PDB file of C-alpha atoms in Angstrom:
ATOM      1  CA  UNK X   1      -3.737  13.748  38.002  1.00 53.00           C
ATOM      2  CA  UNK X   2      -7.121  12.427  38.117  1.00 51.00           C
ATOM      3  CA  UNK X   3      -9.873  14.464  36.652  1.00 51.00           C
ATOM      4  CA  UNK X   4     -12.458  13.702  39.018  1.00 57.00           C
ATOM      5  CA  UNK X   5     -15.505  15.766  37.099  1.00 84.00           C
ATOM      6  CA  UNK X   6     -16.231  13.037  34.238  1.00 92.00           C
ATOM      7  CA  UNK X   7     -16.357   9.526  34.343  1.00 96.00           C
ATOM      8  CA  UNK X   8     -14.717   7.247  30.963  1.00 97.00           C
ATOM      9  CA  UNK X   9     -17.940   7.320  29.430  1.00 97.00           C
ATOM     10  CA  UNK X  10     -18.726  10.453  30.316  1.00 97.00           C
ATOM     11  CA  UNK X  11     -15.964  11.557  28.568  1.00 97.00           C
ATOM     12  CA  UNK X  12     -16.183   8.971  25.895  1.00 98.00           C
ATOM     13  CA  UNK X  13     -19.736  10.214  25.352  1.00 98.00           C
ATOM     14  CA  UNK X  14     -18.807  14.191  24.803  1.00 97.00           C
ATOM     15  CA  UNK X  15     -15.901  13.373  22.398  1.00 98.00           C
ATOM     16  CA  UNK X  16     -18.533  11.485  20.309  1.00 98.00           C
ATOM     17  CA  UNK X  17     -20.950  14.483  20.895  1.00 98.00           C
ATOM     18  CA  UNK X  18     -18.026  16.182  19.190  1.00 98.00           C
ATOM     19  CA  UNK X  19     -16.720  13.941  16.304  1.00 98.00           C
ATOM     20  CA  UNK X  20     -20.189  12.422  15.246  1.00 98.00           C
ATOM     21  CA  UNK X  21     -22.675  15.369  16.752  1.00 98.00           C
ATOM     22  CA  UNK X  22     -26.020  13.691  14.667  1.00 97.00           C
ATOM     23  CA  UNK X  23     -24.723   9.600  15.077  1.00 97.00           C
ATOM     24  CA  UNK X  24     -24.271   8.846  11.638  1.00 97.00           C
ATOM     25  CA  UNK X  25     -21.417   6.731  11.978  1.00 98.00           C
ATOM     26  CA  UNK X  26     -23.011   3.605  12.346  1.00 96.00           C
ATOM     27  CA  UNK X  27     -24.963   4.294   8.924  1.00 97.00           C
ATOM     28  CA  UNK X  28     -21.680   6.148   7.418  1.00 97.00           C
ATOM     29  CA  UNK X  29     -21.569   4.852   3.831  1.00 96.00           C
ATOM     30  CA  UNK X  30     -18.771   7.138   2.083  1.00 94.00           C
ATOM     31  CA  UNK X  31     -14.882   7.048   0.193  1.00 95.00           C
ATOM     32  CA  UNK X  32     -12.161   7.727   2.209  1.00 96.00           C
ATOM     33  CA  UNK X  33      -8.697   8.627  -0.004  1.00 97.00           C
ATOM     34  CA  UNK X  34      -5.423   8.075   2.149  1.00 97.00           C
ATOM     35  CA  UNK X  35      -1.930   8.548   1.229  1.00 97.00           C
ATOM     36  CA  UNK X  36       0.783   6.766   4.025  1.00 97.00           C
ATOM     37  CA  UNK X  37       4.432   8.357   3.773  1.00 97.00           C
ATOM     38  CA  UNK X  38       6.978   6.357   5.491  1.00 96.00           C
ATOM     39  CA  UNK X  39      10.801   7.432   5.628  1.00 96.00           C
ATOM     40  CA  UNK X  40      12.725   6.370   2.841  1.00 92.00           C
ATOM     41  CA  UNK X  41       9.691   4.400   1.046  1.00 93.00           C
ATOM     42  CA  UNK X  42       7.365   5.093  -1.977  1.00 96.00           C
ATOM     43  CA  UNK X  43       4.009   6.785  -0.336  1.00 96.00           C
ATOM     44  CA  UNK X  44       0.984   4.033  -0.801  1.00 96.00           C
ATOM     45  CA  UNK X  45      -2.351   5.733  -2.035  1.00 97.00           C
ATOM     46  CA  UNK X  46      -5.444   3.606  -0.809  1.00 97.00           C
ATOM     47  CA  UNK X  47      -9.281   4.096  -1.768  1.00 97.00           C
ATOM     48  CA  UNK X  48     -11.665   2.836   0.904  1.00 97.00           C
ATOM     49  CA  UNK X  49     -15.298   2.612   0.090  1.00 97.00           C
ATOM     50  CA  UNK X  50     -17.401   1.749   3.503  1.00 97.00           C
ATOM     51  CA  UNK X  51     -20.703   0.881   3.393  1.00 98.00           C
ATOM     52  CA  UNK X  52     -21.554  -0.133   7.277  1.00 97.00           C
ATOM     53  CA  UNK X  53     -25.418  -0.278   6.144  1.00 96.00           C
ATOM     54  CA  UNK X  54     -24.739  -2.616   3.643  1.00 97.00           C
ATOM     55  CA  UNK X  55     -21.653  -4.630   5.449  1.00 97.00           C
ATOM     56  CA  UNK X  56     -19.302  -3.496   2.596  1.00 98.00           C
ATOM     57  CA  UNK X  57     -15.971  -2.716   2.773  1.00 98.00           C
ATOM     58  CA  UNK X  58     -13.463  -2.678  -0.142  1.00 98.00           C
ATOM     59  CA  UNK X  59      -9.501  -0.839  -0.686  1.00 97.00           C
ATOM     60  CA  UNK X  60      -7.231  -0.716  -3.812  1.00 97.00           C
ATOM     61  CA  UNK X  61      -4.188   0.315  -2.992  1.00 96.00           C
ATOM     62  CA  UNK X  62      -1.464   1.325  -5.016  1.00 97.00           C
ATOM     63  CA  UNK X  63       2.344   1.382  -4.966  1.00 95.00           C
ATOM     64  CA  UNK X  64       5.238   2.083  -7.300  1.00 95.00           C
ATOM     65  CA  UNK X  65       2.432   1.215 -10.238  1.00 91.00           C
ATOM     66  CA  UNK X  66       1.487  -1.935  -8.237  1.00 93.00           C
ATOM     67  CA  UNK X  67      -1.672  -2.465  -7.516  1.00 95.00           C
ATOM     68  CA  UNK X  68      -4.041  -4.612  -5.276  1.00 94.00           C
ATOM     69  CA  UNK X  69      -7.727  -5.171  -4.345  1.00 96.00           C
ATOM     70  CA  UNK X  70      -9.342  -6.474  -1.081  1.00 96.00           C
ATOM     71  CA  UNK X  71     -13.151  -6.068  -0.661  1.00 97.00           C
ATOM     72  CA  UNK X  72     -15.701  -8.099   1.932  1.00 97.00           C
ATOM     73  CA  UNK X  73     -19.600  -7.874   1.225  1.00 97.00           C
ATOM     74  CA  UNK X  74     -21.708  -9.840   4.200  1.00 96.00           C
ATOM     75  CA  UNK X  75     -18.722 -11.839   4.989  1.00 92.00           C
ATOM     76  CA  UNK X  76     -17.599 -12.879   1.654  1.00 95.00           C
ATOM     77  CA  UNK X  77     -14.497 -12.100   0.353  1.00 94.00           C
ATOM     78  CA  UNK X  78     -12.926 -10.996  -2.828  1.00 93.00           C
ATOM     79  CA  UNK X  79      -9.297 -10.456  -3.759  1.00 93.00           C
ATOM     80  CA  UNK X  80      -7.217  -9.758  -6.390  1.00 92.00           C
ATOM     81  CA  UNK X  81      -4.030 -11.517  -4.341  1.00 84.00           C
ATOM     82  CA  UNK X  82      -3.787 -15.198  -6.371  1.00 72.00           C
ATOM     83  CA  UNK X  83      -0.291 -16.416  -5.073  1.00 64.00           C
ATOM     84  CA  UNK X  84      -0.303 -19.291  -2.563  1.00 56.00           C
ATOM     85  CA  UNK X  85       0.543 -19.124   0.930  1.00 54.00           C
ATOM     86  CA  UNK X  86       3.584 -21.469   2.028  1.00 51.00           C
ATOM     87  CA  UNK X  87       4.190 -19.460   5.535  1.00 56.00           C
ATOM     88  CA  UNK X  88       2.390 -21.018   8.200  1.00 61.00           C
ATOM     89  CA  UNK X  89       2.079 -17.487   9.731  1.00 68.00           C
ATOM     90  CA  UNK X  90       1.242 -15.872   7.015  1.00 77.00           C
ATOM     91  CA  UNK X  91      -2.351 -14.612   6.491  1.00 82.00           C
ATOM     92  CA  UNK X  92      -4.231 -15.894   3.633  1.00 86.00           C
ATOM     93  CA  UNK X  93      -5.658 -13.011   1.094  1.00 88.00           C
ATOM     94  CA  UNK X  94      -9.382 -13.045   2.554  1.00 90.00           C
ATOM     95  CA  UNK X  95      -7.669 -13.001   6.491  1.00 90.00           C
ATOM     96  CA  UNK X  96      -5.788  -9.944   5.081  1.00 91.00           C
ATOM     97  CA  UNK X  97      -9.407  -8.554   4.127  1.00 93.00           C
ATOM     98  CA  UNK X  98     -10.298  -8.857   7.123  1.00 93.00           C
ATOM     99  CA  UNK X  99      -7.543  -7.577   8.585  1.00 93.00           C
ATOM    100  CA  UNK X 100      -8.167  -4.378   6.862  1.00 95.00           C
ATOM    101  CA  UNK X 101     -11.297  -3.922   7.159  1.00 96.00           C
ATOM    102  CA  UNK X 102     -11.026  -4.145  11.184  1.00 94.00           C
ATOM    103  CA  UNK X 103      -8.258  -1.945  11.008  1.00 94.00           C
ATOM    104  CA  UNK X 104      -9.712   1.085   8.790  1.00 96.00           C
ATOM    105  CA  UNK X 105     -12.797   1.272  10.450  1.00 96.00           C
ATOM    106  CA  UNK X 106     -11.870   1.123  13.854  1.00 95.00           C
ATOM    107  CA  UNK X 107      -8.884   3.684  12.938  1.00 94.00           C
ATOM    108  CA  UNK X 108     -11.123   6.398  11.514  1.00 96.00           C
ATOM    109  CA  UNK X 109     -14.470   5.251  13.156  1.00 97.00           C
ATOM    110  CA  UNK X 110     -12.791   6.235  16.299  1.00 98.00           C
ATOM    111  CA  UNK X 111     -13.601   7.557  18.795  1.00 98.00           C
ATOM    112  CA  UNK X 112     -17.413   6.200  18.137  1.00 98.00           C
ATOM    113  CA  UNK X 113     -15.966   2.711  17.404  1.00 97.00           C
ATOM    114  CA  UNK X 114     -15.072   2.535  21.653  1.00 97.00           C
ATOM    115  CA  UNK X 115     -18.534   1.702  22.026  1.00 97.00           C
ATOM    116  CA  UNK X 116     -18.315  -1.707  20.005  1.00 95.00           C
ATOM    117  CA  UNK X 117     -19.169  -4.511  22.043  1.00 93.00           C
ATOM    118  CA  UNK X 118     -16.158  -6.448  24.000  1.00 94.00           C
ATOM    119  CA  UNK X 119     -14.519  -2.591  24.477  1.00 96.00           C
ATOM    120  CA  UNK X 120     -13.914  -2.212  28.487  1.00 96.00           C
ATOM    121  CA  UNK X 121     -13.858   1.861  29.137  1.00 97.00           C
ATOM    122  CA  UNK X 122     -12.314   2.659  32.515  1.00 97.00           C
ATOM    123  CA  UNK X 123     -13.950   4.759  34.959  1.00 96.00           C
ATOM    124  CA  UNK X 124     -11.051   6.614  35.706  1.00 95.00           C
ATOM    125  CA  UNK X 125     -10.108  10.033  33.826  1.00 96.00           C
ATOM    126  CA  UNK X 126      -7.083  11.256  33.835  1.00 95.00           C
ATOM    127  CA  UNK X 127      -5.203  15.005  33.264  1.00 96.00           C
ATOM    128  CA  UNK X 128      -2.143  14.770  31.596  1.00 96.00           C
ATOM    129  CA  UNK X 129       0.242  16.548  29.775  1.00 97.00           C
ATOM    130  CA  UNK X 130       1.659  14.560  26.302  1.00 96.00           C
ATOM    131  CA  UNK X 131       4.200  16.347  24.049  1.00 94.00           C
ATOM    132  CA  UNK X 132       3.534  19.762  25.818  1.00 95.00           C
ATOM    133  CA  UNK X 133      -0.247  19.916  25.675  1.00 96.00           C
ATOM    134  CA  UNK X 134      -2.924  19.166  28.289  1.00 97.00           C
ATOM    135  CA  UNK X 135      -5.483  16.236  27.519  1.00 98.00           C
ATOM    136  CA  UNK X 136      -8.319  14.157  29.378  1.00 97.00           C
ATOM    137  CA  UNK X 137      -7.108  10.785  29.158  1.00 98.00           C
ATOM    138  CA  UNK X 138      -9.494   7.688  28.739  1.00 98.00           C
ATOM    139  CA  UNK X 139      -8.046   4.008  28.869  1.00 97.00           C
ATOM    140  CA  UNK X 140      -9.922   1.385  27.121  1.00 97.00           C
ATOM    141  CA  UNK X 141      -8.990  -2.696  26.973  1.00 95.00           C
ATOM    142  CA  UNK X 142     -10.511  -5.071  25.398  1.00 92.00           C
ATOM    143  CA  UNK X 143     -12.465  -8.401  25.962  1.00 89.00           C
ATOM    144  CA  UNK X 144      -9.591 -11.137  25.280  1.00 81.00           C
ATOM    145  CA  UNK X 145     -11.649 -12.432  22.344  1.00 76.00           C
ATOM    146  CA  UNK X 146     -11.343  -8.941  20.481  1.00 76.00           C
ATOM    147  CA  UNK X 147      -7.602  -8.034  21.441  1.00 76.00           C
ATOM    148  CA  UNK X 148      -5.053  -7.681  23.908  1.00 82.00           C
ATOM    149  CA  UNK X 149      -3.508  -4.353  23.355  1.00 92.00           C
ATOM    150  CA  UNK X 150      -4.113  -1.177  26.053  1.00 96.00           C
ATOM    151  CA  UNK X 151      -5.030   2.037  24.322  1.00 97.00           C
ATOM    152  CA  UNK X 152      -5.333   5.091  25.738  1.00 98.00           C
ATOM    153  CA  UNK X 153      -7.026   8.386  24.099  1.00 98.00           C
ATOM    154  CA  UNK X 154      -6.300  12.072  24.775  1.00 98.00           C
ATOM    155  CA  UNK X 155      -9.149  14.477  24.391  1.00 98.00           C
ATOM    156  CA  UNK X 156      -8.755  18.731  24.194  1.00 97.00           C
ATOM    157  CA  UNK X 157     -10.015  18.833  27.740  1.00 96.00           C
ATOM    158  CA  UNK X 158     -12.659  22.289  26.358  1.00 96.00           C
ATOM    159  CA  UNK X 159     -14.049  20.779  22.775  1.00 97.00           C
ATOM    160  CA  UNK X 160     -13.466  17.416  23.482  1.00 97.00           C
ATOM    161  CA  UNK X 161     -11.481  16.636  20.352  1.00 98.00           C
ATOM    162  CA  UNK X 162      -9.702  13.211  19.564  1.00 98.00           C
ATOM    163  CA  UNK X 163      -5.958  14.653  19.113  1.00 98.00           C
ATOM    164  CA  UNK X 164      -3.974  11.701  19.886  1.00 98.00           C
ATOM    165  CA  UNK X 165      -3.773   7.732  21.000  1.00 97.00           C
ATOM    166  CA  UNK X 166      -1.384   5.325  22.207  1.00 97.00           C
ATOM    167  CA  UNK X 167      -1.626   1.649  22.485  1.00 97.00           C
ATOM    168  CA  UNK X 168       0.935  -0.941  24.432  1.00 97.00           C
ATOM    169  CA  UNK X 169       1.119  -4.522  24.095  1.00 94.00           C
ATOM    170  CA  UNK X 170       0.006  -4.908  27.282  1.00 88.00           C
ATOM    171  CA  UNK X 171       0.527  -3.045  30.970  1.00 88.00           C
ATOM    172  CA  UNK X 172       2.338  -0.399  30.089  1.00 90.00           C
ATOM    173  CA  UNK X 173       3.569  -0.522  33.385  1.00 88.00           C
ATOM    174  CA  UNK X 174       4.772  -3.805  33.313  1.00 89.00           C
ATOM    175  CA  UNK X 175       4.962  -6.255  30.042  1.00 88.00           C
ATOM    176  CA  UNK X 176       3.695  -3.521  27.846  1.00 90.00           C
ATOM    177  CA  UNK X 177       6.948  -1.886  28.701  1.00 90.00           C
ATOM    178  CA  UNK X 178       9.068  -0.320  25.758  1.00 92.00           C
ATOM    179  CA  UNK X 179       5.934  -1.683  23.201  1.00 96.00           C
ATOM    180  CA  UNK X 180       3.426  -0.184  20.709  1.00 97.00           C
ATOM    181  CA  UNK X 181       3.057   3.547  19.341  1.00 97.00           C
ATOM    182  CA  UNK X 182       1.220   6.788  19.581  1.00 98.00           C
ATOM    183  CA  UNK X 183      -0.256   8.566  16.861  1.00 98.00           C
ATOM    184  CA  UNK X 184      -0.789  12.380  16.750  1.00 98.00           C
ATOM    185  CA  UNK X 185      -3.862  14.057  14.860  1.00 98.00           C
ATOM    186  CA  UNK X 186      -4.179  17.045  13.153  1.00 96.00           C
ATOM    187  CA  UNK X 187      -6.404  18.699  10.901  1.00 96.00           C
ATOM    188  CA  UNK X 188      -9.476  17.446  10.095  1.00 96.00           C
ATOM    189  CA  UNK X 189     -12.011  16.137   7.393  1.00 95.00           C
ATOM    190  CA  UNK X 190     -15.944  15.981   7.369  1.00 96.00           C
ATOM    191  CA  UNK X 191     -17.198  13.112   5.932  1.00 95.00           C
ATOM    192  CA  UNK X 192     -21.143  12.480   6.443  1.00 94.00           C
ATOM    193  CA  UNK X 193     -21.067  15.319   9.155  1.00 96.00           C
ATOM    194  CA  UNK X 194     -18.552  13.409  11.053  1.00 97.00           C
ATOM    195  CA  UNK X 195     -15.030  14.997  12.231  1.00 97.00           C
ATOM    196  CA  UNK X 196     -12.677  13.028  11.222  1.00 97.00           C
ATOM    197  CA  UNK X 197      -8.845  13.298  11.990  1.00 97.00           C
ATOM    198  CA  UNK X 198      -7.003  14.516   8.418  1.00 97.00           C
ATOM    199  CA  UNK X 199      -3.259  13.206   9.409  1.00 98.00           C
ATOM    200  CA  UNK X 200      -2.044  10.767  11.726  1.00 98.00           C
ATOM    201  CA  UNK X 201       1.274  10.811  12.466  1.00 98.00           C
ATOM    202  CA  UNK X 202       2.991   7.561  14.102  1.00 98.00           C
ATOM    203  CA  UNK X 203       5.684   6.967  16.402  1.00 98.00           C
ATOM    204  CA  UNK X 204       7.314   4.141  18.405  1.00 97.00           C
ATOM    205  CA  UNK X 205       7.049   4.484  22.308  1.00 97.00           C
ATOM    206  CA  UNK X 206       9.753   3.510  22.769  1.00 95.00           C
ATOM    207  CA  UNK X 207      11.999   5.641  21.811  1.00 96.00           C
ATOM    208  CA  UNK X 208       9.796   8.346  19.934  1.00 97.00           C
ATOM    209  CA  UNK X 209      11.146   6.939  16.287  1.00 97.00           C
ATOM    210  CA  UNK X 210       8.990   8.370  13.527  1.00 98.00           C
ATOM    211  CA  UNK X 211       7.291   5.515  11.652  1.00 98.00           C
ATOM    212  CA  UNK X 212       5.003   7.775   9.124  1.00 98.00           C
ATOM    213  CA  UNK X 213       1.884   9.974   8.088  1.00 98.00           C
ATOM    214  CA  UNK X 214      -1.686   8.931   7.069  1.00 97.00           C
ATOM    215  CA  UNK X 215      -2.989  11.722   5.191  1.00 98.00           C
ATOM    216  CA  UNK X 216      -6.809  11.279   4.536  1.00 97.00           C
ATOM    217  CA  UNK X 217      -9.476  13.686   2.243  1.00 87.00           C
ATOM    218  CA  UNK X 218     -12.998  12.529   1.072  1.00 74.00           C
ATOM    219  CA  UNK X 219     -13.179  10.470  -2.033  1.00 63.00           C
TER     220      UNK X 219
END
């Protein structure tokens, strides 16, 4: 059902009114602590330090007493991964950096990170009902030289709250088909006065397999 009352960046702008009330995200310097649990598999503790200010990001993360470091200041890298890459495909130790820098601040920047240049927010709300509860419903793509995959984001239609997303490899109506995950929130954590979703709880879309929790608190 369309909700015909808010455009996608109407909406877009109230959940950030709600997450990040005094902007500080784009300044956020700060320690985020996550623990993933995956089914059958040794959880993974990971200390993030983000510096946006300064253009710092850097994660140890440790498993099963095995440890490793990633960190990027202004561009440059530093790793503590020394073995050589022989897999064509394979992404070299600073591209992994990279990699997880993009990936942990767009996760928990979100949703202020949808107003990143090269994000396309669709007009279009919608009202719909995922896993028995009610959400406004904002679909975002992406300019082809920033990604591919079709998200969408479910807001508490009264405070405006982030509570779950789903992404697709592609039109979900079409090649997207029977690809990508959802994630449920709960609970959060304030971190520089921003709201920030506590667990994260991933699934396929395919067939609702449970893939495993983030669980995040301040550093």
């Amino acid at each position: 059902m369309i909700a015909q009352q808010l455009t996608g960046e109407q909406l877009l702008d109230k959940a950030i009114a709600y997450h990040d009330p005094h902007n500080n995200w784009d300044t956020f310097k700060g320690t985020l602590n996550v623990t993933m649990e995956t089914p059958g598999g040794s959880p993974r503790v990971s200390i993030i330090d983000i510096d946006l200010s300064n253009e710092y990001f850097k994660v140890v993360a440790t498993r099963d007493s095995i440890q490793t470091m990633h960190s990027i200041k202004k561009g440059k890298c530093t790793t503590s991964i020394t073995d050589s890459i022989s897999e064509p495909q394979r992404r070299t130790p600073c591209e992994t950096a990279g990699f997880l820098k993009n990936y942990y601040t767009y996760l928990y920047g979100l949703p202020m990170k949808l107003k990143d240049p090269g994000t396309q927010i669709f007009e279009t709300v919608e009202r719909k009902t995922f896993k028995g509860k009610e959400y406004l419903v904002l679909k975002a793509t992406y300019d082809e030289a920033v990604g591919s995959d079709v998200w969408y984001f479910y807001f508490n239609p009264k405070t405006y709250a982030m509570e779950t997303y789903q992404f697709f490899k592609g039109d979900p109506n079409a090649k997207g088909k029977d690809t990508g995950e959802y994630i449920l929130l709960n609970k959060e954590t304030v971190i520089n006065d921003i709201k920030i979703p506590a667990i994260r709880a991933w699934f396929y879309n395919k067939d609702d397999k449970y893939l495993g929790t983030d669980i995040l608190k301040a550093g």
